[in-house]
mmCIF file of C-alpha atoms (C1' of nucleotides) in Angstrom:
data_model
loop_
_atom_site.group_PDB
_atom_site.id
_atom_site.type_symbol
_atom_site.label_atom_id
_atom_site.label_comp_id
_atom_site.label_asym_id
_atom_site.label_seq_id
_atom_site.Cartn_x
_atom_site.Cartn_y
_atom_site.Cartn_z
ATOM 1 C CA MET A 18 -11.390 4.251 -13.748
ATOM 2 C CA ASP A 19 -8.825 7.098 -12.910
ATOM 3 C CA ASN A 20 -5.384 6.551 -11.254
ATOM 4 C CA LYS A 21 -6.605 7.718 -7.855
ATOM 5 C CA LYS A 22 -8.912 4.673 -7.906
ATOM 6 C CA ILE A 23 -6.338 2.416 -8.937
ATOM 7 C CA GLU A 24 -3.989 3.374 -6.238
ATOM 8 C CA LYS A 25 -6.933 3.094 -3.767
ATOM 9 C CA ILE A 26 -7.812 -0.396 -4.869
ATOM 10 C CA SER A 27 -3.984 -1.470 -5.165
ATOM 11 C CA ARG A 28 -3.677 -0.234 -1.445
ATOM 12 C CA ALA A 29 -6.835 -2.103 -0.427
ATOM 13 C CA LEU A 30 -5.142 -5.238 -1.825
ATOM 14 C CA SER A 31 -1.642 -4.549 -0.186
ATOM 15 C CA ASP A 32 -2.349 -6.398 3.108
ATOM 16 C CA ILE A 33 -2.122 -10.267 3.692
ATOM 17 C CA ASN A 34 -5.217 -10.021 5.959
ATOM 18 C CA ARG A 35 -7.355 -8.225 3.151
ATOM 19 C CA ILE A 36 -6.102 -10.667 0.682
ATOM 20 C CA ALA A 37 -7.264 -13.480 2.834
ATOM 21 C CA ILE A 38 -10.597 -11.891 3.216
ATOM 22 C CA LEU A 39 -11.196 -11.598 -0.467
ATOM 23 C CA GLN A 40 -9.921 -15.272 -0.978
ATOM 24 C CA GLU A 41 -12.340 -16.593 1.522
ATOM 25 C CA PHE A 42 -15.096 -15.779 -1.028
ATOM 26 C CA LYS A 43 -13.850 -18.555 -2.825
ATOM 27 C CA LYS A 44 -15.203 -20.933 -0.054
ATOM 28 C CA LYS A 45 -18.269 -19.121 1.147
ATOM 29 C CA LYS A 46 -19.850 -18.469 -1.971
ATOM 30 C CA ASP A 47 -22.219 -15.582 -2.475
ATOM 31 C CA CYS A 48 -21.548 -13.617 0.659
ATOM 32 C CA LEU A 49 -19.459 -13.479 3.772
ATOM 33 C CA TYR A 50 -20.412 -12.437 7.206
ATOM 34 C CA CYS A 51 -18.594 -10.039 9.249
ATOM 35 C CA ALA A 52 -18.468 -12.177 11.928
ATOM 36 C CA GLU A 53 -16.906 -15.057 9.807
ATOM 37 C CA VAL A 54 -14.314 -12.600 8.886
ATOM 38 C CA ASN A 55 -13.563 -12.115 12.799
ATOM 39 C CA ASP A 56 -13.127 -16.075 13.096
ATOM 40 C CA LEU A 57 -10.887 -16.188 10.006
ATOM 41 C CA LEU A 58 -8.305 -13.586 11.018
ATOM 42 C CA ASP A 59 -6.042 -13.765 14.013
ATOM 43 C CA LEU A 60 -6.927 -10.162 14.900
ATOM 44 C CA THR A 61 -8.938 -8.242 17.277
ATOM 45 C CA GLN A 62 -12.483 -7.042 16.157
ATOM 46 C CA PRO A 63 -11.431 -3.421 15.760
ATOM 47 C CA SER A 64 -8.723 -4.457 13.454
ATOM 48 C CA VAL A 65 -10.856 -6.567 11.342
ATOM 49 C CA SER A 66 -13.293 -3.852 11.262
ATOM 50 C CA HIS A 67 -10.552 -1.620 10.072
ATOM 51 C CA HIS A 68 -9.665 -4.004 7.301
ATOM 52 C CA LEU A 69 -12.983 -4.502 6.101
ATOM 53 C CA LYS A 70 -13.289 -0.617 5.793
ATOM 54 C CA GLN A 71 -10.467 -0.539 3.555
ATOM 55 C CA LEU A 72 -12.109 -2.982 1.167
ATOM 56 C CA VAL A 73 -15.330 -1.198 1.504
ATOM 57 C CA ASP A 74 -13.970 2.112 0.983
ATOM 58 C CA ALA A 75 -12.336 0.594 -2.045
ATOM 59 C CA GLU A 76 -15.717 -0.467 -3.282
ATOM 60 C CA LEU A 77 -14.375 -4.203 -3.597
ATOM 61 C CA LEU A 78 -16.683 -5.239 -1.074
ATOM 62 C CA LEU A 79 -20.387 -4.204 -0.960
ATOM 63 C CA PRO A 80 -21.852 -4.314 2.709
ATOM 64 C CA GLN A 81 -25.536 -5.339 3.280
ATOM 65 C CA LYS A 82 -27.040 -4.773 6.763
ATOM 66 C CA GLU A 83 -29.036 -7.607 7.977
ATOM 67 C CA GLY A 84 -30.303 -7.015 11.345
ATOM 68 C CA ARG A 85 -27.522 -6.588 13.685
ATOM 69 C CA ASN A 86 -25.297 -8.705 11.151
ATOM 70 C CA LEU A 87 -23.539 -7.322 8.349
ATOM 71 C CA LYS A 88 -22.812 -9.313 5.242
ATOM 72 C CA TYR A 89 -20.405 -8.568 2.282
ATOM 73 C CA VAL A 90 -20.791 -9.417 -1.184
ATOM 74 C CA LEU A 91 -17.642 -8.962 -3.699
ATOM 75 C CA ASN A 92 -18.115 -6.180 -6.147
ATOM 76 C CA LEU A 93 -17.255 -8.096 -9.277
ATOM 77 C CA GLU A 94 -17.760 -4.922 -11.430
ATOM 78 C CA VAL A 95 -15.044 -2.924 -9.690
ATOM 79 C CA LEU A 96 -12.729 -5.837 -9.566
ATOM 80 C CA ASP A 97 -13.156 -6.268 -13.311
ATOM 81 C CA ASP A 98 -12.532 -2.673 -14.040
ATOM 82 C CA TYR A 99 -9.285 -2.669 -12.089
ATOM 83 C CA ILE A 100 -8.128 -5.797 -13.908
ATOM 84 C CA ALA A 101 -8.956 -4.092 -17.087
ATOM 85 C CA CYS A 102 -6.650 -1.404 -16.035
ATOM 86 C CA LEU A 103 -4.060 -3.715 -15.198
ATOM 87 C CA ASN A 104 -4.343 -5.343 -18.789
ATOM 88 C CA LYS A 105 -4.204 -1.995 -20.474
ATOM 89 C CA LEU A 106 -0.720 -1.716 -19.020
ATOM 90 C CA LYS A 107 0.338 -4.246 -21.349
ATOM 91 C CA ASP A 108 0.253 -1.839 -24.343
ATOM 92 C CA MET B 15 2.064 -16.985 -6.596
ATOM 93 C CA ASP B 16 1.584 -16.761 -3.180
ATOM 94 C CA ASN B 17 -0.259 -14.118 -0.926
ATOM 95 C CA LYS B 18 3.059 -12.349 0.012
ATOM 96 C CA LYS B 19 3.778 -11.786 -3.458
ATOM 97 C CA ILE B 20 0.411 -10.401 -4.170
ATOM 98 C CA GLU B 21 0.637 -8.119 -1.124
ATOM 99 C CA LYS B 22 4.109 -7.054 -2.569
ATOM 100 C CA ILE B 23 3.062 -6.348 -6.128
ATOM 101 C CA SER B 24 -0.221 -4.762 -4.892
ATOM 102 C CA ARG B 25 1.747 -2.288 -2.761
ATOM 103 C CA ALA B 26 4.065 -1.553 -5.490
ATOM 104 C CA LEU B 27 0.865 -0.320 -7.555
ATOM 105 C CA SER B 28 -0.497 1.539 -4.545
ATOM 106 C CA ASP B 29 1.277 4.767 -5.349
ATOM 107 C CA ILE B 30 0.306 7.283 -7.955
ATOM 108 C CA ASN B 31 3.831 7.983 -9.232
ATOM 109 C CA ARG B 32 4.419 4.193 -9.668
ATOM 110 C CA ILE B 33 1.176 3.879 -11.633
ATOM 111 C CA ALA B 34 2.284 6.892 -13.905
ATOM 112 C CA ILE B 35 5.687 4.988 -14.384
ATOM 113 C CA LEU B 36 3.920 1.810 -15.695
ATOM 114 C CA GLN B 37 1.343 3.716 -17.658
ATOM 115 C CA GLU B 38 4.261 5.399 -19.394
ATOM 116 C CA PHE B 39 5.211 2.234 -21.214
ATOM 117 C CA LYS B 40 2.230 2.554 -23.309
ATOM 118 C CA LYS B 41 3.832 5.780 -24.944
ATOM 119 C CA LYS B 42 7.373 4.576 -24.716
ATOM 120 C CA LYS B 43 7.149 1.193 -26.037
ATOM 121 C CA ASP B 44 9.736 -1.475 -25.333
ATOM 122 C CA CYS B 45 11.642 0.126 -22.588
ATOM 123 C CA LEU B 46 11.829 3.328 -20.378
ATOM 124 C CA TYR B 47 15.059 4.878 -19.262
ATOM 125 C CA CYS B 48 15.524 5.977 -15.852
ATOM 126 C CA ALA B 49 16.448 9.656 -16.949
ATOM 127 C CA GLU B 50 12.998 9.683 -18.574
ATOM 128 C CA VAL B 51 11.187 8.657 -15.389
ATOM 129 C CA ASN B 52 13.074 11.583 -13.596
ATOM 130 C CA ASP B 53 11.427 13.859 -16.263
ATOM 131 C CA LEU B 54 8.072 12.246 -15.803
ATOM 132 C CA LEU B 55 7.602 12.673 -12.251
ATOM 133 C CA ASP B 56 7.654 15.642 -10.183
ATOM 134 C CA LEU B 57 10.054 14.496 -7.727
ATOM 135 C CA THR B 58 13.731 14.568 -6.849
ATOM 136 C CA GLN B 59 16.076 12.190 -8.257
ATOM 137 C CA PRO B 60 16.409 10.082 -4.732
ATOM 138 C CA SER B 61 12.499 9.726 -4.670
ATOM 139 C CA VAL B 62 12.291 8.673 -8.243
ATOM 140 C CA SER B 63 14.924 6.042 -7.469
ATOM 141 C CA HIS B 64 12.907 4.916 -4.409
ATOM 142 C CA HIS B 65 9.913 4.422 -6.618
ATOM 143 C CA LEU B 66 11.674 2.428 -9.267
ATOM 144 C CA LYS B 67 13.122 0.321 -6.565
ATOM 145 C CA GLN B 68 9.592 -0.703 -5.323
ATOM 146 C CA LEU B 69 8.698 -1.577 -8.790
ATOM 147 C CA VAL B 70 11.785 -3.647 -9.361
ATOM 148 C CA ASP B 71 11.602 -5.302 -5.905
ATOM 149 C CA ALA B 72 8.068 -6.486 -6.854
ATOM 150 C CA GLU B 73 9.751 -7.742 -10.217
ATOM 151 C CA LEU B 74 7.109 -5.760 -12.177
ATOM 152 C CA LEU B 75 10.210 -3.994 -13.774
ATOM 153 C CA LEU B 76 13.319 -5.575 -14.730
ATOM 154 C CA PRO B 77 16.433 -3.293 -14.967
ATOM 155 C CA GLN B 78 18.883 -3.472 -17.539
ATOM 156 C CA LYS B 79 22.358 -1.415 -17.211
ATOM 157 C CA GLU B 80 23.437 0.274 -20.397
ATOM 158 C CA GLY B 81 26.589 2.100 -19.840
ATOM 159 C CA ARG B 82 26.019 4.738 -17.209
ATOM 160 C CA ASN B 83 22.244 4.475 -18.024
ATOM 161 C CA LEU B 84 19.730 2.247 -17.098
ATOM 162 C CA LYS B 85 16.695 0.933 -18.775
ATOM 163 C CA TYR B 86 13.606 -0.726 -17.801
ATOM 164 C CA VAL B 87 11.400 -3.118 -19.431
ATOM 165 C CA LEU B 88 8.030 -4.565 -18.185
ATOM 166 C CA ASN B 89 7.845 -7.846 -16.923
ATOM 167 C CA LEU B 90 4.699 -9.009 -18.490
ATOM 168 C CA GLU B 91 5.122 -12.512 -17.040
ATOM 169 C CA VAL B 92 4.539 -11.231 -13.364
ATOM 170 C CA LEU B 93 1.931 -8.781 -14.343
ATOM 171 C CA ASP B 94 -0.013 -11.714 -16.192
ATOM 172 C CA ASP B 95 0.546 -14.020 -13.086
ATOM 173 C CA TYR B 96 -0.839 -11.240 -10.735
ATOM 174 C CA ILE B 97 -3.847 -10.661 -12.966
ATOM 175 C CA ALA B 98 -4.430 -14.289 -12.788
ATOM 176 C CA CYS B 99 -4.621 -14.275 -9.353
ATOM 177 C CA LEU B 100 -7.028 -11.399 -9.045
ATOM 178 C CA ASN B 101 -9.281 -13.244 -11.776
ATOM 179 C CA LYS B 102 -9.211 -16.315 -9.365
ATOM 180 C CA LEU B 103 -10.948 -14.154 -6.686
ATOM 181 C CA LYS B 104 -14.032 -14.185 -8.871
ATOM 182 C CA ASP B 105 -14.523 -17.880 -7.848
ATOM 183 C "C1'" DT C 23 43.496 10.980 -14.996
ATOM 184 C "C1'" DT C 24 40.418 14.506 -14.105
ATOM 185 C "C1'" DT C 25 35.796 15.790 -14.824
ATOM 186 C "C1'" DA C 26 30.894 15.198 -15.625
ATOM 187 C "C1'" DA C 27 26.803 12.547 -15.798
ATOM 188 C "C1'" DA C 28 23.511 8.938 -14.194
ATOM 189 C "C1'" DT C 29 22.121 6.354 -10.496
ATOM 190 C "C1'" DA C 30 21.999 4.587 -5.685
ATOM 191 C "C1'" DT C 31 22.311 5.195 -0.764
ATOM 192 C "C1'" DT C 32 22.263 7.265 3.883
ATOM 193 C "C1'" DC C 33 19.792 9.895 7.027
ATOM 194 C "C1'" DA C 34 16.167 12.382 8.946
ATOM 195 C "C1'" DA C 35 11.611 14.526 9.133
ATOM 196 C "C1'" DA C 36 6.908 14.072 7.637
ATOM 197 C "C1'" DT C 37 3.006 11.551 6.939
ATOM 198 C "C1'" DA C 38 0.334 7.072 6.765
ATOM 199 C "C1'" DT C 39 -0.824 2.566 8.458
ATOM 200 C "C1'" DT C 40 -1.666 -1.151 11.526
ATOM 201 C "C1'" DT C 41 -3.034 -2.657 15.897
ATOM 202 C "C1'" DC C 42 -5.307 -2.991 20.047
ATOM 203 C "C1'" DG C 43 -7.835 -1.528 24.601
ATOM 204 C "C1'" DA C 44 -11.594 1.241 25.848
ATOM 205 C "C1'" DT C 45 -15.870 2.740 24.513
ATOM 206 C "C1'" DA C 46 -19.992 3.879 21.714
ATOM 207 C "C1'" DT C 47 -23.683 2.698 18.730
ATOM 208 C "C1'" DA C 48 -27.398 -0.260 16.714
ATOM 209 C "C1'" DT C 49 -30.226 -4.059 17.011
ATOM 210 C "C1'" DT C 50 -32.328 -8.073 18.925
ATOM 211 C "C1'" DA C 51 -33.991 -11.261 22.774
ATOM 212 C "C1'" DG C 52 -35.731 -11.777 27.063
ATOM 213 C "C1'" DC D 26 -37.229 -1.609 29.431
ATOM 214 C "C1'" DT D 27 -32.971 -4.343 30.345
ATOM 215 C "C1'" DA D 28 -29.467 -7.189 28.749
ATOM 216 C "C1'" DA D 29 -26.765 -9.110 25.331
ATOM 217 C "C1'" DT D 30 -24.695 -9.595 20.571
ATOM 218 C "C1'" DA D 31 -22.595 -7.340 16.363
ATOM 219 C "C1'" DT D 32 -20.030 -3.624 14.528
ATOM 220 C "C1'" DA D 33 -17.906 0.803 14.705
ATOM 221 C "C1'" DT D 34 -15.195 4.726 16.454
ATOM 222 C "C1'" DC D 35 -11.699 6.762 19.303
ATOM 223 C "C1'" DG D 36 -7.147 7.388 21.054
ATOM 224 C "C1'" DA D 37 -2.482 5.990 21.154
ATOM 225 C "C1'" DA D 38 1.581 3.077 20.521
ATOM 226 C "C1'" DA D 39 4.322 0.644 16.988
ATOM 227 C "C1'" DT D 40 5.596 0.400 12.612
ATOM 228 C "C1'" DA D 41 6.258 1.561 7.495
ATOM 229 C "C1'" DT D 42 6.194 4.782 3.718
ATOM 230 C "C1'" DT D 43 7.361 8.957 1.360
ATOM 231 C "C1'" DT D 44 10.310 12.677 0.503
ATOM 232 C "C1'" DG D 45 14.488 15.465 -0.098
ATOM 233 C "C1'" DA D 46 19.408 17.135 1.127
ATOM 234 C "C1'" DA D 47 23.648 15.382 1.210
ATOM 235 C "C1'" DT D 48 26.611 12.033 -0.241
ATOM 236 C "C1'" DA D 49 28.557 8.012 -2.579
ATOM 237 C "C1'" DT D 50 29.102 5.065 -6.423
ATOM 238 C "C1'" DT D 51 29.777 3.851 -11.218
ATOM 239 C "C1'" DT D 52 30.735 4.833 -15.924
ATOM 240 C "C1'" DA D 53 31.891 7.474 -19.730
ATOM 241 C "C1'" DA D 54 34.094 11.787 -21.937
ATOM 242 C "C1'" DA D 55 37.618 15.005 -22.371
#
DNA sequence: TTTAAATATTCAAATATTTCGATATATTAG
DNA sequence: CTAATATATCGAAATATTTGAATATTTAAA
């Protein structure tokens, strides 16, 4: 994982709303529906859409179309790669 | 570690120059001098000072005054706490 | 004590991010 | 086909971040 990618993931994680989205996966195992995220956050739908886009662009979330709904799963592989990079900072 | 702190650390990590600073610790074990960081980055001194401040404010770096020089050490405790929070996202 | 070196602060400009209202698009239900 | 639902995009305002020139502060050297 190159530094540009580390930067992008860090930026995706640098917002209280996006952190809340990721943490919601602890309760809702497996996947989170877009509509659930809209309920979770105290923001308008376009703002939530924006935040989800940051997480998808960073590849922390994988979107899956399901009819007219959209569900997301955590991309554990990218998260693990990111954590591995942070661990490497510790010499 | 609360979400505000996670946000702050993530933001500190969301810049290519600050990532480069942290990675420089791999080469320069132990500590990094402020002047070394000025040499490392292709930025003016005030900009470097700004970036170092972000890292110190996030407590990723601990500053130590040494005469008229300043040296930094990696705060492994905070880095580990942060990594632990990220690991908790994986259910 | 004067001068030089290392670092920080202030200010302003440029750029990026966050937010929301309005609207567009896509899909399903009736 | 039409209406309703779910999500995305656009445009603009508010706010935050990044950068560097100018300057201030702190400390050591001469």
